[in-house]
């Protein structure tokens, strides 16, 4: 039978996911700035 994760383990998992989301948002912003720099309209990809 598998055990339930501890609160500490769940908090660590949430923190890891939050860090990953922050990194993805930063990468997305960086790519968006490159697109704007290349002259593409911001609404082209929505």
PDB file of N, CA and C in Angstrom:
ATOM      1  N   UNK A   1       0.843  -1.170   0.000  1.00  0.00           N
ATOM      2  CA  UNK A   1       0.000   0.000   0.000  1.00  0.00           C
ATOM      3  C   UNK A   1       0.897   1.244   0.000  1.00  0.00           C
ATOM      4  N   UNK A   2       0.536   2.233  -0.792  1.00  0.00           N
ATOM      5  CA  UNK A   2       1.358   3.447  -0.841  1.00  0.00           C
ATOM      6  C   UNK A   2       0.968   4.395   0.290  1.00  0.00           C
ATOM      7  N   UNK A   3       1.944   5.126   0.759  1.00  0.00           N
ATOM      8  CA  UNK A   3       1.702   6.048   1.872  1.00  0.00           C
ATOM      9  C   UNK A   3       1.276   7.411   1.347  1.00  0.00           C
ATOM     10  N   UNK A   4       0.644   8.171   2.199  1.00  0.00           N
ATOM     11  CA  UNK A   4       0.259   9.535   1.840  1.00  0.00           C
ATOM     12  C   UNK A   4       1.478  10.443   1.995  1.00  0.00           C
ATOM     13  N   UNK A   5       1.620  11.432   1.103  1.00  0.00           N
ATOM     14  CA  UNK A   5       2.752  12.354   1.251  1.00  0.00           C
ATOM     15  C   UNK A   5       2.573  13.236   2.487  1.00  0.00           C
ATOM     16  N   UNK A   6       3.695  13.634   3.054  1.00  0.00           N
ATOM     17  CA  UNK A   6       3.644  14.508   4.227  1.00  0.00           C
ATOM     18  C   UNK A   6       3.380  15.942   3.786  1.00  0.00           C
ATOM     19  N   UNK A   7       2.996  16.761   4.746  1.00  0.00           N
ATOM     20  CA  UNK A   7       2.782  18.184   4.467  1.00  0.00           C
ATOM     21  C   UNK A   7       4.059  18.809   3.925  1.00  0.00           C
ATOM     22  N   UNK A   8       5.187  18.451   4.520  1.00  0.00           N
ATOM     23  CA  UNK A   8       6.477  18.988   4.069  1.00  0.00           C
ATOM     24  C   UNK A   8       6.754  18.599   2.615  1.00  0.00           C
ATOM     25  N   UNK A   9       6.467  17.371   2.257  1.00  0.00           N
ATOM     26  CA  UNK A   9       6.686  16.920   0.877  1.00  0.00           C
ATOM     27  C   UNK A   9       5.774  17.660  -0.094  1.00  0.00           C
ATOM     28  N   UNK A  10       4.532  17.860   0.312  1.00  0.00           N
ATOM     29  CA  UNK A  10       3.606  18.593  -0.551  1.00  0.00           C
ATOM     30  C   UNK A  10       4.023  20.050  -0.708  1.00  0.00           C
ATOM     31  N   UNK A  11       4.483  20.662   0.387  1.00  0.00           N
ATOM     32  CA  UNK A  11       4.955  22.048   0.316  1.00  0.00           C
ATOM     33  C   UNK A  11       6.171  22.153  -0.604  1.00  0.00           C
ATOM     34  N   UNK A  12       7.061  21.177  -0.538  1.00  0.00           N
ATOM     35  CA  UNK A  12       8.241  21.174  -1.408  1.00  0.00           C
ATOM     36  C   UNK A  12       7.831  21.027  -2.871  1.00  0.00           C
ATOM     37  N   UNK A  13       6.849  20.190  -3.128  1.00  0.00           N
ATOM     38  CA  UNK A  13       6.362  20.003  -4.490  1.00  0.00           C
ATOM     39  C   UNK A  13       5.722  21.284  -5.020  1.00  0.00           C
ATOM     40  N   UNK A  14       4.923  21.934  -4.186  1.00  0.00           N
ATOM     41  CA  UNK A  14       4.295  23.200  -4.575  1.00  0.00           C
ATOM     42  C   UNK A  14       5.360  24.254  -4.861  1.00  0.00           C
ATOM     43  N   UNK A  15       6.379  24.329  -4.014  1.00  0.00           N
ATOM     44  CA  UNK A  15       7.461  25.301  -4.218  1.00  0.00           C
ATOM     45  C   UNK A  15       8.209  25.022  -5.519  1.00  0.00           C
ATOM     46  N   UNK A  16       8.451  23.756  -5.799  1.00  0.00           N
ATOM     47  CA  UNK A  16       9.144  23.395  -7.041  1.00  0.00           C
ATOM     48  C   UNK A  16       8.305  23.775  -8.250  1.00  0.00           C
ATOM     49  N   UNK A  17       7.017  23.530  -8.183  1.00  0.00           N
ATOM     50  CA  UNK A  17       6.140  23.899  -9.293  1.00  0.00           C
ATOM     51  C   UNK A  17       6.066  25.409  -9.456  1.00  0.00           C
ATOM     52  N   UNK A  18       6.016  26.133  -8.349  1.00  0.00           N
ATOM     53  CA  UNK A  18       5.987  27.598  -8.418  1.00  0.00           C
ATOM     54  C   UNK A  18       7.264  28.128  -9.069  1.00  0.00           C
ATOM     55  N   UNK A  19       8.395  27.534  -8.734  1.00  0.00           N
ATOM     56  CA  UNK A  19       9.662  27.955  -9.340  1.00  0.00           C
ATOM     57  C   UNK A  19       9.668  27.656 -10.837  1.00  0.00           C
ATOM     58  N   UNK A  20       9.132  26.512 -11.205  1.00  0.00           N
ATOM     59  CA  UNK A  20       9.075  26.157 -12.622  1.00  0.00           C
ATOM     60  C   UNK A  20       8.162  27.115 -13.380  1.00  0.00           C
ATOM     61  N   UNK A  21       7.025  27.453 -12.793  1.00  0.00           N
ATOM     62  CA  UNK A  21       6.105  28.402 -13.419  1.00  0.00           C
ATOM     63  C   UNK A  21       6.770  29.765 -13.580  1.00  0.00           C
ATOM     64  N   UNK A  22       7.483  30.224 -12.557  1.00  0.00           N
ATOM     65  CA  UNK A  22       8.181  31.509 -12.634  1.00  0.00           C
ATOM     66  C   UNK A  22       9.222  31.494 -13.752  1.00  0.00           C
ATOM     67  N   UNK A  23       9.945  30.392 -13.882  1.00  0.00           N
ATOM     68  CA  UNK A  23      10.951  30.284 -14.941  1.00  0.00           C
ATOM     69  C   UNK A  23      10.292  30.297 -16.317  1.00  0.00           C
ATOM     70  N   UNK A  24       9.165  29.613 -16.455  1.00  0.00           N
ATOM     71  CA  UNK A  24       8.456  29.594 -17.734  1.00  0.00           C
ATOM     72  C   UNK A  24       7.894  30.970 -18.077  1.00  0.00           C
ATOM     73  N   UNK A  25       7.386  31.685 -17.070  1.00  0.00           N
ATOM     74  CA  UNK A  25       6.888  33.043 -17.314  1.00  0.00           C
ATOM     75  C   UNK A  25       8.018  33.960 -17.764  1.00  0.00           C
ATOM     76  N   UNK A  26       9.185  33.835 -17.137  1.00  0.00           N
ATOM     77  CA  UNK A  26      10.336  34.653 -17.519  1.00  0.00           C
ATOM     78  C   UNK A  26      10.771  34.329 -18.949  1.00  0.00           C
ATOM     79  N   UNK A  27      10.785  33.049 -19.282  1.00  0.00           N
ATOM     80  CA  UNK A  27      11.154  32.656 -20.641  1.00  0.00           C
ATOM     81  C   UNK A  27      10.133  33.175 -21.645  1.00  0.00           C
ATOM     82  N   UNK A  28       8.860  33.105 -21.302  1.00  0.00           N
ATOM     83  CA  UNK A  28       7.806  33.598 -22.174  1.00  0.00           C
ATOM     84  C   UNK A  28       7.959  35.098 -22.414  1.00  0.00           C
ATOM     85  N   UNK A  29       8.242  35.841 -21.347  1.00  0.00           N
ATOM     86  CA  UNK A  29       8.433  37.287 -21.477  1.00  0.00           C
ATOM     87  C   UNK A  29       9.641  37.593 -22.358  1.00  0.00           C
ATOM     88  N   UNK A  30      10.711  36.842 -22.175  1.00  0.00           N
ATOM     89  CA  UNK A  30      11.920  37.033 -22.983  1.00  0.00           C
ATOM     90  C   UNK A  30      11.616  36.783 -24.461  1.00  0.00           C
ATOM     91  N   UNK A  31      10.881  35.719 -24.742  1.00  0.00           N
ATOM     92  CA  UNK A  31      10.523  35.411 -26.128  1.00  0.00           C
ATOM     93  C   UNK A  31       9.582  36.463 -26.704  1.00  0.00           C
ATOM     94  N   UNK A  32       8.658  36.956 -25.892  1.00  0.00           N
ATOM     95  CA  UNK A  32       7.738  38.000 -26.353  1.00  0.00           C
ATOM     96  C   UNK A  32       8.509  39.263 -26.720  1.00  0.00           C
ATOM     97  N   UNK A  33       9.508  39.607 -25.916  1.00  0.00           N
ATOM     98  CA  UNK A  33      10.329  40.782 -26.222  1.00  0.00           C
ATOM     99  C   UNK A  33      11.100  40.582 -27.529  1.00  0.00           C
ATOM    100  N   UNK A  34      11.571  39.370 -27.775  1.00  0.00           N
ATOM    101  CA  UNK A  34      12.275  39.088 -29.040  1.00  0.00           C
ATOM    102  C   UNK A  34      11.333  39.231 -30.220  1.00  0.00           C
ATOM    103  N   UNK A  35      10.099  38.746 -30.063  1.00  0.00           N
ATOM    104  CA  UNK A  35       9.114  38.856 -31.139  1.00  0.00           C
ATOM    105  C   UNK A  35       8.843  40.325 -31.433  1.00  0.00           C
ATOM    106  N   UNK A  36       8.643  41.126 -30.379  1.00  0.00           N
ATOM    107  CA  UNK A  36       8.393  42.553 -30.574  1.00  0.00           C
ATOM    108  C   UNK A  36       9.597  43.227 -31.221  1.00  0.00           C
ATOM    109  N   UNK A  37      10.784  42.828 -30.807  1.00  0.00           N
ATOM    110  CA  UNK A  37      12.007  43.400 -31.366  1.00  0.00           C
ATOM    111  C   UNK A  37      12.117  43.093 -32.862  1.00  0.00           C
ATOM    112  N   UNK A  38      11.623  41.939 -33.272  1.00  0.00           N
ATOM    113  CA  UNK A  38      11.679  41.556 -34.684  1.00  0.00           C
ATOM    114  C   UNK A  38      10.598  42.243 -35.507  1.00  0.00           C
ATOM    115  N   UNK A  39       9.711  42.981 -34.849  1.00  0.00           N
ATOM    116  CA  UNK A  39       8.718  43.768 -35.570  1.00  0.00           C
ATOM    117  C   UNK A  39       7.365  43.121 -35.723  1.00  0.00           C
ATOM    118  N   UNK A  40       7.138  42.009 -35.078  1.00  0.00           N
ATOM    119  CA  UNK A  40       5.826  41.365 -35.161  1.00  0.00           C
ATOM    120  C   UNK A  40       4.832  42.119 -34.291  1.00  0.00           C
ATOM    121  N   UNK A  41       3.593  42.152 -34.741  1.00  0.00           N
ATOM    122  CA  UNK A  41       2.546  42.785 -33.938  1.00  0.00           C
ATOM    123  C   UNK A  41       2.193  41.865 -32.774  1.00  0.00           C
ATOM    124  N   UNK A  42       1.963  42.412 -31.574  1.00  0.00           N
ATOM    125  CA  UNK A  42       1.639  41.571 -30.405  1.00  0.00           C
ATOM    126  C   UNK A  42       0.382  40.729 -30.587  1.00  0.00           C
ATOM    127  N   UNK A  43      -0.576  41.213 -31.408  1.00  0.00           N
ATOM    128  CA  UNK A  43      -1.840  40.482 -31.574  1.00  0.00           C
ATOM    129  C   UNK A  43      -1.747  39.368 -32.618  1.00  0.00           C
ATOM    130  N   UNK A  44      -0.609  39.203 -33.250  1.00  0.00           N
ATOM    131  CA  UNK A  44      -0.479  38.182 -34.292  1.00  0.00           C
ATOM    132  C   UNK A  44      -0.613  36.771 -33.749  1.00  0.00           C
ATOM    133  N   UNK A  45      -0.314  36.590 -32.475  1.00  0.00           N
ATOM    134  CA  UNK A  45      -0.279  35.242 -31.915  1.00  0.00           C
ATOM    135  C   UNK A  45      -1.387  34.990 -30.910  1.00  0.00           C
ATOM    136  N   UNK A  46      -2.356  35.898 -30.823  1.00  0.00           N
ATOM    137  CA  UNK A  46      -3.428  35.660 -29.850  1.00  0.00           C
ATOM    138  C   UNK A  46      -4.603  34.964 -30.490  1.00  0.00           C
TER     139      UNK A  46
END
